[in-house]
Coordinates of C-alpha atoms and ligand atoms in Angstrom, one line a residue:
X192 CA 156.5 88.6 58.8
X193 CA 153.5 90.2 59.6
X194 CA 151.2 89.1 63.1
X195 CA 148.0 89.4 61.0
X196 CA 144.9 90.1 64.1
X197 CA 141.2 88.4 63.6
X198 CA 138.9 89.5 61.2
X199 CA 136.8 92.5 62.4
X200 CA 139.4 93.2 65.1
X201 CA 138.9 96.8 67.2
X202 CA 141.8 99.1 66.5
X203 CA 140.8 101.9 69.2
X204 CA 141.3 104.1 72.3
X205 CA 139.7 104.9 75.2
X206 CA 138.9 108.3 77.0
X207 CA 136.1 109.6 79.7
X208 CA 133.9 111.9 79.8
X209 CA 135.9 114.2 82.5
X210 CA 138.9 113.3 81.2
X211 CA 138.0 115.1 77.6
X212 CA 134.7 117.3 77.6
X213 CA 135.5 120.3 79.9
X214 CA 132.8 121.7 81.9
X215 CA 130.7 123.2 79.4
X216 CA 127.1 123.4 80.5
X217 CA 127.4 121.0 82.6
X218 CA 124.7 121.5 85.5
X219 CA 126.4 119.1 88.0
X220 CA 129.5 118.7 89.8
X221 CA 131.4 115.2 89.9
X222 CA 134.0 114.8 92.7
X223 CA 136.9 115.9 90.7
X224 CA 135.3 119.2 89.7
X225 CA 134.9 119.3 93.1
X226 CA 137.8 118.5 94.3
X227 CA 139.7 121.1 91.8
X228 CA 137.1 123.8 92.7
X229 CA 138.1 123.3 96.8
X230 CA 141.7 122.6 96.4
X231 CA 143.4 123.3 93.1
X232 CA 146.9 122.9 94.6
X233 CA 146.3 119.0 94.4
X234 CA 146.7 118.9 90.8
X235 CA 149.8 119.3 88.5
X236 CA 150.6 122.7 87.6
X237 CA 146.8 124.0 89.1
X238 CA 145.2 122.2 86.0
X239 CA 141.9 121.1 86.8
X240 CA 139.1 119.9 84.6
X241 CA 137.3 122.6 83.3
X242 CA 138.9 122.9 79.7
X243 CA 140.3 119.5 79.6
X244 CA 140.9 118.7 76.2
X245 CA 137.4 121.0 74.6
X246 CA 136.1 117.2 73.1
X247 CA 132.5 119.2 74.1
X248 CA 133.1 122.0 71.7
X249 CA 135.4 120.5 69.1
X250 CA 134.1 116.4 69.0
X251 CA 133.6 116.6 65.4
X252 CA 136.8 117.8 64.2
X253 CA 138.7 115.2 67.3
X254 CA 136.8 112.6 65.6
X255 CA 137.9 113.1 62.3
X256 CA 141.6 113.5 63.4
X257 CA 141.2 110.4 65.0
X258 CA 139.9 108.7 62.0
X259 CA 143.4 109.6 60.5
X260 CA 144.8 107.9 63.1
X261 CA 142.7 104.7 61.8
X262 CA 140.7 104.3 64.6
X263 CA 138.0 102.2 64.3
X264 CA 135.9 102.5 67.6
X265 CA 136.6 104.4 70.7
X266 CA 135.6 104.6 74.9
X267 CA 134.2 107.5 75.8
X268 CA 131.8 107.5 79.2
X269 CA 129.0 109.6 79.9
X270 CA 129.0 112.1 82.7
X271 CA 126.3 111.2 85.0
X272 CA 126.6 114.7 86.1
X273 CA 126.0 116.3 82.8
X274 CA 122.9 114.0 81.9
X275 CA 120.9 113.8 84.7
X276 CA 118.9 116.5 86.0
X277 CA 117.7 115.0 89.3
X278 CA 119.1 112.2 90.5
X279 CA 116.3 110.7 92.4
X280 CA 113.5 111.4 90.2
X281 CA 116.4 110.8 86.9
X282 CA 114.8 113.4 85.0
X283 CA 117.8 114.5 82.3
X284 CA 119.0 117.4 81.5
X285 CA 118.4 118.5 77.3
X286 CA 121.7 119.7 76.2
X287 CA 123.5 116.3 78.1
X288 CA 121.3 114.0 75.7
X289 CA 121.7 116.9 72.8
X290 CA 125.6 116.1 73.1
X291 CA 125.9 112.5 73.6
X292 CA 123.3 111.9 70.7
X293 CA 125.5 114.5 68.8
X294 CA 129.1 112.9 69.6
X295 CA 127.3 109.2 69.6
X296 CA 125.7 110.3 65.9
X297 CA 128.9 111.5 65.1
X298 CA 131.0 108.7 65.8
X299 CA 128.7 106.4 63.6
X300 CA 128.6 108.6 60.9
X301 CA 132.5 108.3 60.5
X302 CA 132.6 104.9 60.8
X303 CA 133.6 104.8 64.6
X304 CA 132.0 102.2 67.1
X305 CA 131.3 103.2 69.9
X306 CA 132.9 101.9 72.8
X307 CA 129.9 103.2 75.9
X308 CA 131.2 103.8 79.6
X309 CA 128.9 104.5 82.4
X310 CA 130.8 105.2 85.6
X311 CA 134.5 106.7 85.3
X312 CA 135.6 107.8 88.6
X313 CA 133.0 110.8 88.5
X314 CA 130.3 110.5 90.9
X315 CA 128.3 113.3 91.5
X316 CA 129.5 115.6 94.4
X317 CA 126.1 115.7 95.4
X318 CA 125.7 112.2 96.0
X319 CA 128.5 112.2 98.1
X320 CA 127.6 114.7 100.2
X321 CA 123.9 113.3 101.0
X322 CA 124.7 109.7 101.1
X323 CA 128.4 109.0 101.0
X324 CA 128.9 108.1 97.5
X325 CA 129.5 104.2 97.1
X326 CA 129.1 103.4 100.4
X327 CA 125.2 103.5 100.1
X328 CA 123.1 100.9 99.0
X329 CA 120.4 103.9 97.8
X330 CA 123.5 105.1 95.2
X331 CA 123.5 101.6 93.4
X332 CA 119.8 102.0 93.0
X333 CA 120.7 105.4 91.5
X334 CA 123.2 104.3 89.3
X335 CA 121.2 101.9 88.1
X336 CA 118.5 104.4 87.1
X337 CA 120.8 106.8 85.3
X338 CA 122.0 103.3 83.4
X339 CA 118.7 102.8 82.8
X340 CA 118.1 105.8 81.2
X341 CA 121.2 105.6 79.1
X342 CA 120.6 102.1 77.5
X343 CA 116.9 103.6 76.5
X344 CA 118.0 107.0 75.0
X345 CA 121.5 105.6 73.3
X346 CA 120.6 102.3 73.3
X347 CA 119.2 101.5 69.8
X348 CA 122.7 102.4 68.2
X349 CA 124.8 101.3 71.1
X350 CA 127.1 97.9 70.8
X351 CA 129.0 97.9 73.7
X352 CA 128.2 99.0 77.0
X353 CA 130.1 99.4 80.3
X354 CA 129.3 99.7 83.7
X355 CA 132.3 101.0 85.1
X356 CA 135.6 101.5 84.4
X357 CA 138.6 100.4 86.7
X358 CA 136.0 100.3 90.3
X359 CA 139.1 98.9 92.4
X360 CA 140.7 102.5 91.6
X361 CA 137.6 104.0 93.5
X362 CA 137.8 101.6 96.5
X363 CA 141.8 102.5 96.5
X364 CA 141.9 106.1 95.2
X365 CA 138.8 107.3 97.9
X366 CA 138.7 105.4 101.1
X367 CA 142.8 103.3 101.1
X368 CA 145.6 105.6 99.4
X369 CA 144.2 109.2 99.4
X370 CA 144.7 109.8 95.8
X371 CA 141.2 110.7 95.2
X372 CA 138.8 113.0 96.9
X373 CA 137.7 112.6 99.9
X374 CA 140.9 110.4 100.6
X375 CA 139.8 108.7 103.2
X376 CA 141.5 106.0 104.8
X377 CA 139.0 103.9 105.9
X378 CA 139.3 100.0 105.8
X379 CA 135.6 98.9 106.6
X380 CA 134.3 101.7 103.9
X381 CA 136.3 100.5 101.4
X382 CA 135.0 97.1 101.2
X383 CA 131.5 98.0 101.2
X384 CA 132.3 100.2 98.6
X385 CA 134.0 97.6 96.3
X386 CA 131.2 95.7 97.0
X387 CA 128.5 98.4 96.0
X388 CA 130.2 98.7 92.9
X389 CA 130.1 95.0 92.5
X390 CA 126.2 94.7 93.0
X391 CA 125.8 98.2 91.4
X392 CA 127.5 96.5 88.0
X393 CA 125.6 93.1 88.4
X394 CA 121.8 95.5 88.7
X395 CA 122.6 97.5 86.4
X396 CA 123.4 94.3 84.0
X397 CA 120.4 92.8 84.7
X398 CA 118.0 96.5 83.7
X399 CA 120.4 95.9 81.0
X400 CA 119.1 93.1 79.9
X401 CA 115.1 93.8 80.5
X402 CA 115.3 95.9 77.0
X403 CA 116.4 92.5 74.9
X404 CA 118.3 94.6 72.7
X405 CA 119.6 92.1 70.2
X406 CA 122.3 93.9 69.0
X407 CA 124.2 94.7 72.0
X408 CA 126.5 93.8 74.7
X409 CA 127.5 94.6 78.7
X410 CA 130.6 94.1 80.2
X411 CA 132.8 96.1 82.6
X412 CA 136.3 97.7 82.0
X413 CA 138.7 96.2 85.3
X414 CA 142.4 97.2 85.6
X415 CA 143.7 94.0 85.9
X416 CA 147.3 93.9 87.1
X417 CA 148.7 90.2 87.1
X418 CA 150.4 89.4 90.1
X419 CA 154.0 88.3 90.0
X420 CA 156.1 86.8 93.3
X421 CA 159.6 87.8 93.8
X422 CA 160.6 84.1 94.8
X423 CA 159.1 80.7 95.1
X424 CA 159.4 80.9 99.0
X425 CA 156.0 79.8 100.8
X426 CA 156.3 83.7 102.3
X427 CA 156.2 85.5 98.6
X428 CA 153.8 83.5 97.4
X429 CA 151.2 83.1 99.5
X430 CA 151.7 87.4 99.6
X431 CA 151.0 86.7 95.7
X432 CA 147.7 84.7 96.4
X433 CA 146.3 87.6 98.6
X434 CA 147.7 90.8 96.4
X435 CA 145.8 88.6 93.8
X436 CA 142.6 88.3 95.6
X437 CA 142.3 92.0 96.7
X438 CA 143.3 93.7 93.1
X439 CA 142.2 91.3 90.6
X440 CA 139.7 88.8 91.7
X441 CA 137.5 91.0 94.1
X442 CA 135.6 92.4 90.3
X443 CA 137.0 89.6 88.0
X444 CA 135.2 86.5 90.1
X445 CA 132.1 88.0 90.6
X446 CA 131.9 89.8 87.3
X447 CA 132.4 86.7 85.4
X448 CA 131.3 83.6 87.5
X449 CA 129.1 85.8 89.6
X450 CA 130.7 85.0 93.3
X451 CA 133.4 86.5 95.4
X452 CA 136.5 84.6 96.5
X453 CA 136.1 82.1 98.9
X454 CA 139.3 82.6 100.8
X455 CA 138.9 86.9 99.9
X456 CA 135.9 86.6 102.1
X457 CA 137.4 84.5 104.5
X458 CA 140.2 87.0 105.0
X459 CA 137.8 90.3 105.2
X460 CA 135.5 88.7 107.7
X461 CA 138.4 87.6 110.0
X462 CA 139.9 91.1 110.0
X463 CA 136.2 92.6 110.8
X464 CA 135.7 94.5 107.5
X465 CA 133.9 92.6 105.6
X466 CA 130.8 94.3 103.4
X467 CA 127.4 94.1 104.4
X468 CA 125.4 92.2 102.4
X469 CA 122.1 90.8 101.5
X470 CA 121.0 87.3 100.1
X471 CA 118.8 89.0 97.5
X472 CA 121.6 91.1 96.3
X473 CA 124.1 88.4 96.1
X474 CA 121.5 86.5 94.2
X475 CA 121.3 89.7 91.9
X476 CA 125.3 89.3 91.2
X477 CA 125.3 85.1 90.8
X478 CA 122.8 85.8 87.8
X479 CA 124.3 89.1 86.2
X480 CA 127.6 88.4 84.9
X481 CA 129.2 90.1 82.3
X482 CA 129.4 89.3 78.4
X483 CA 132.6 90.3 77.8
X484 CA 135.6 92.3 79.7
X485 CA 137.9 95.2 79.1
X486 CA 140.8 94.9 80.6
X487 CA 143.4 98.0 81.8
X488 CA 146.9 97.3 82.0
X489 CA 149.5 99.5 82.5
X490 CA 152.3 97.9 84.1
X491 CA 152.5 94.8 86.5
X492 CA 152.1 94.3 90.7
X493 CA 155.3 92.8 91.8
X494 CA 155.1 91.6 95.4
X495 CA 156.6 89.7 98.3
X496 CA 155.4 88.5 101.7
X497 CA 155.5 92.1 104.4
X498 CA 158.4 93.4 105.9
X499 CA 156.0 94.6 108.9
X500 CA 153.7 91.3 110.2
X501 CA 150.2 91.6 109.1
X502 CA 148.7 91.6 112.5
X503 CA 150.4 94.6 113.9
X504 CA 148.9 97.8 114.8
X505 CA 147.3 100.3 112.4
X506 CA 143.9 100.9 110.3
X507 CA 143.1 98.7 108.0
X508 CA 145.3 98.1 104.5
X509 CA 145.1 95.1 102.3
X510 CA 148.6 95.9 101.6
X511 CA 149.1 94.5 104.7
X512 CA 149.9 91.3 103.4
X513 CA 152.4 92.0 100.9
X514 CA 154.9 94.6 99.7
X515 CA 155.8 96.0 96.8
X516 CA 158.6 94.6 95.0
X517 CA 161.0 96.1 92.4
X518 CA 162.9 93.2 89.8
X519 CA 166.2 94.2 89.7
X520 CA 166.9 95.0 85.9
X521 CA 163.5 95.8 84.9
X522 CA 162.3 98.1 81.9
X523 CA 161.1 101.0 82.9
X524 CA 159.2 103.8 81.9
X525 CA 160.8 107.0 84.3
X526 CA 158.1 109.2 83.8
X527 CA 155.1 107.4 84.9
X528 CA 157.3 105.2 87.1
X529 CA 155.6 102.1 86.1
X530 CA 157.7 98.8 84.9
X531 CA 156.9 97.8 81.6
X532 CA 156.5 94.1 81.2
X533 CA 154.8 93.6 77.8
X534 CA 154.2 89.9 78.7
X535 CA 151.8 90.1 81.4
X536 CA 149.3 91.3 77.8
X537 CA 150.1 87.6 77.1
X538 CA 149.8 86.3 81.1
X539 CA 146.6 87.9 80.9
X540 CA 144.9 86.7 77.5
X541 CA 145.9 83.3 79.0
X542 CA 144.8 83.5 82.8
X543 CA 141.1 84.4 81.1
X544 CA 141.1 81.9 78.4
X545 CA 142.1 79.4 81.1
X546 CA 140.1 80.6 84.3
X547 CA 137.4 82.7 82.9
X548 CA 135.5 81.3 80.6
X549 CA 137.2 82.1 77.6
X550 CA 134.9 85.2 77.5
X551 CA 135.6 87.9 74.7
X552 CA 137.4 90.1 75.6
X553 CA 139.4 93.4 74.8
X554 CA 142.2 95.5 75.7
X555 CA 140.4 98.7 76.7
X556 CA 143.2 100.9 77.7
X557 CA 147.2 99.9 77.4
X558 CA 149.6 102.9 76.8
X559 CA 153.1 104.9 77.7
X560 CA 152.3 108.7 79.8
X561 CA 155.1 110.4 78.8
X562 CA 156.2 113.9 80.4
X563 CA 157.8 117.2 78.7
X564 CA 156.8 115.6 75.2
X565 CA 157.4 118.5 73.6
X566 CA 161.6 117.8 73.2
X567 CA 160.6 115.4 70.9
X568 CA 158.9 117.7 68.9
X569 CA 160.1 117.9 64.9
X570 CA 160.4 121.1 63.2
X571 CA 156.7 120.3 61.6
X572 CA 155.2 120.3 65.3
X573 CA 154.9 116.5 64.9
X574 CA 155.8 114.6 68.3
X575 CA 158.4 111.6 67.4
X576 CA 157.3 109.5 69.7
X577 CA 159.0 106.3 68.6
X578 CA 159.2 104.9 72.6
X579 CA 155.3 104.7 72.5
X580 CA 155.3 103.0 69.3
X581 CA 157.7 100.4 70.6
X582 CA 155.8 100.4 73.7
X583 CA 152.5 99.3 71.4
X584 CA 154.5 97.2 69.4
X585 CA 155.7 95.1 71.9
X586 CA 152.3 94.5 73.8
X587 CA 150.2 93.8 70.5
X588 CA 153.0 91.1 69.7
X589 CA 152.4 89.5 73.5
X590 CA 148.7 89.7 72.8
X591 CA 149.1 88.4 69.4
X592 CA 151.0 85.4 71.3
X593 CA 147.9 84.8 73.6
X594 CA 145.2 85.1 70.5
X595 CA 146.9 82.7 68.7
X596 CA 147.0 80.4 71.7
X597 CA 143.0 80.8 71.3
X598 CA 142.4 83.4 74.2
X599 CA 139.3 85.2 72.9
X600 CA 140.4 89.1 72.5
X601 CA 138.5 91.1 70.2
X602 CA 140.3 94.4 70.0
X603 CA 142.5 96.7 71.6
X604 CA 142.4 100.3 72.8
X605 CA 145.1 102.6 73.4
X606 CA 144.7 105.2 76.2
X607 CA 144.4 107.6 75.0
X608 CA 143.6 109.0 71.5
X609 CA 144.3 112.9 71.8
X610 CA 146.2 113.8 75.0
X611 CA 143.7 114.5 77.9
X612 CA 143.5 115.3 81.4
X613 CA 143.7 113.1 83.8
X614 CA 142.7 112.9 87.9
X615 CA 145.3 114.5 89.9
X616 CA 148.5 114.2 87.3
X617 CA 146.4 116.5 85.0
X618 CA 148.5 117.1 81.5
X619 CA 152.0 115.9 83.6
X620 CA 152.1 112.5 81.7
X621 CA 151.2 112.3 77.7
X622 CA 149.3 109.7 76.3
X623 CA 147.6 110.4 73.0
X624 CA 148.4 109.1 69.2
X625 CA 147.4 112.8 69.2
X626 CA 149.1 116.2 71.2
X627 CA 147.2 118.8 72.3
X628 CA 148.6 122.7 73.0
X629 CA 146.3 122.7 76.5
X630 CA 146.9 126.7 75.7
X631 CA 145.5 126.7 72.3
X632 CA 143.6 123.4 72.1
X633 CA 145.5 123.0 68.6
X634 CA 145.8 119.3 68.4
X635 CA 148.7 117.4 66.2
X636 CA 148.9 113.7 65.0
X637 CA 152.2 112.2 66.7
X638 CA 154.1 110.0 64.7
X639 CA 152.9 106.9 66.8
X640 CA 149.3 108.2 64.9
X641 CA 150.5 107.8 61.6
X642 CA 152.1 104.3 62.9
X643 CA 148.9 103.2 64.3
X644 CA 147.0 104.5 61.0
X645 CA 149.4 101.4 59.9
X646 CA 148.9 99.0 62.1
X647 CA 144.6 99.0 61.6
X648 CA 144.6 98.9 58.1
X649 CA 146.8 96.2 58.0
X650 CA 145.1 94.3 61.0
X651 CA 148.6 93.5 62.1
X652 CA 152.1 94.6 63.0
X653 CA 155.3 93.6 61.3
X654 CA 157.7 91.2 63.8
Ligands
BGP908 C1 143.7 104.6 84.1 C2 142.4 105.4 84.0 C3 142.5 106.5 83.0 C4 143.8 107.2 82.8 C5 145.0 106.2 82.9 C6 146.4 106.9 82.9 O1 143.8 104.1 85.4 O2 141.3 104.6 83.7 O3 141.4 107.4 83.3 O4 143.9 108.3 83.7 O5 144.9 105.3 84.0 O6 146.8 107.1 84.2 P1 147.5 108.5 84.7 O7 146.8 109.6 83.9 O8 147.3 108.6 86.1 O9 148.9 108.3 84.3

């Protein structure tokens, strides 16, 4: 039996600016270039950005493979480092809005909706350096000038827009975890920096809608991880309640009913890190929520209450109140060393029709990185990749479950559509419908492509 999707459902995928382009002409640096520039020994194999997957040089023949792959939109983001010129006065640079008119153009002309991403992890270096990135109020103003000047060069073919993709991963990545640069670990800066990206969202929603376009849309892309307890003791669950809090609800509440948690607040302000805020800004976020949500989901956050007692000595983690927890049993995928747990697609389609609204929404990125993919390479070149096929299968079925239970999803996008470079893993973990040779940029449809090709024109999967 075929699970037949809604009319005029998105069959996608979802890449970024850094991620694909390379550095061609590109007059500013964005942390990563930095960061690979300064200490090359961070990333896999001493792969940095520079080439990445060539989408600058070769977008018109990626977008035509990844037609064959029956895409019908896809993400990209631009580089606020390749289209501004000066970030204060946001005067642009040509060839940045030569390019994104060109790939944007492009896209349309082969029947490819595009998918519009503002902020993907790449601040610009130099706005680190002079203000400290995210943790100044000046940078929102900035970003919300460089949106600004997006939505009025793109804007009149533009549907869907994006403010940022996956900001907890900034807050986490920059001042928590040190997995991205500066790696900080810096509890106070942290929150004022989720909360910066917070407000800068909400402003730059609101310039957003000062044009009146009438044929677009805003929303933001959040990776949201459902939270799952190990038991039903009072312990594991109220570790649930807070993992909950700090990964999912710090960007969905405000983003969608325009406040921040009650009890997150509570929590920040007792521990002494709470963000610094003004009345007029949080005015700003009450009347700028989003129109519809992308959601990320790789794998689910299993938790239970903290072998080490909150209150003990050390800087300041969120993770202080729970630990991760690992289900006996559970399917894994060994590469990326994420669970996969196709149901949470379902959890989630539910939790937003419930909680949120039932605000459209989408699956912006969902997908299987895969390592050493060449072993399951056939004598034609073609990648057999039946794992990530099974992988897709399994989630659309769990979404399907969740549509048809009325949650209000309106496409889905696979990260990623040709194999591309990403943060510090560089081209360790394989995610495309399409390989790429990183030597000789020759790019091959997998067989999960030809699958997918399937799948779209079909607007369903088979059970
Ligand atoms: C998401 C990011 C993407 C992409 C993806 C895969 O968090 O939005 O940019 O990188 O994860 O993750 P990774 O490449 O680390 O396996």
């Amino acid at each position: 039996m075929t699970k037949q999707f809604p009319n005029g459902f998105y069959w996608g995928a979802a890449t970024s600016g850094p991620q694909a382009e390379g550095r061609f002409n590109k007059k500013h640096t964005n942390v990563f270039d930095y960061w690979y520039d300064t200490e090359p020994e961070a990333f896999y194999n001493q792969v940095g950005p520079n080439t990445a997957s060539n989408f600058y040089n070769s977008y018109k023949e990626d977008i035509q493979l990844m037609k064959q792959t029956g895409l019908n939109s896809l993400r990209i983001s631009i580089q606020w480092s390749r289209l501004i010129d000066d970030f204060e006065k946001n005067t642009v640079e040509p060839d940045g809005v030569r390019y994104y008119n060109a790939v944007i153009d492009e896209m349309l002309d082969q029947g490819i909706e595009p998918f519009i991403n503002l902020h993907h992890f790449d601040l610009p270096v130099a706005l680190y350096d002079k203000y400290g990135g995210w943790e100044s109020r000046h940078v929102v103003d900035l970003f919300v000038g460089f949106a600004e000047k997006c939505f009025e060069l793109f804007g009149d073919r533009v549907k869907y827009w994006m403010t940022h993709n996956e900001p907890l991963v900034v807050v986490e990545g920059q001042y928590l975890y040190r997995f991205h640069y500066p790696k900080l670990v810096d509890g106070k800066k942290a929150v004022q920096v989720a909360y910066h990206l917070n407000l800068s969202s909400a402003l730059a929603i609101k310039k957003f809608k000062e044009f009146n376009f009438e044929h677009s849309q805003i929303g933001v892309v959040l990776n949201l991880t459902p939270t799952y307890a190990a038991s039903d003791s009072k312990a594991d669950q109220k570790a649930a309640r807070i993992a909950e809090l700090w990964n999912n609800k710090m960007f969905l509440e405000p983003a969608i009913h325009g406040y921040f948690p009650e009890e997150l607040v509570e929590i920040l302000e007792g521990d002494g890190v709470l963000w610094n805020a003004t009345e007029e800004d949080l005015a700003a976020i009450a009347e700028n929520t989003v129109d519809f949500l992308g959601v990320n989901f790789y794998h689910p956050n299993r938790v239970k209450a903290p072998d080490i007692a909150p209150n003990s000595v050390g800087a300041w983690m969120p993770n202080r109140y729970y630990d991760g927890y690992q289900m006996p049993g559970r399917r894994m995928n060994v590469d990326r060393g994420w669970e996969i747990y196709p149901q949470a697609l379902y959890d989630i389609a539910i939790n937003i029709k419930d909680n949120y609204k039932n605000i459209p929404w989408f699956v912006s990125e969902n997908g299987m990185g895969v390592s050493n993919e060449e072993k399951f390479m056939n004598s034609e070149g073609v990648v057999e990749d039946q794992y990530r096929i099974d992988f897709i299968h399994d989630h659309l079925s769990c979404l399907h479950q969740g549509i048809e239970e009325g949650s209000n999803c309106f496409g889905y996008h696979l990260w990623t559509p040709i194999d591309c470079w990403s943060w510090s893993n560089a081209y360790k973990n394989r995610y495309g419908l399409i390989s790429n040779d990183i030597r000789t940029q020759i790019k091959t449809i997998k067989k999960s492509g030809y699958w997918f090709k399937k799948v779209a024109e079909k607007n369903g999967i088979e059970d």
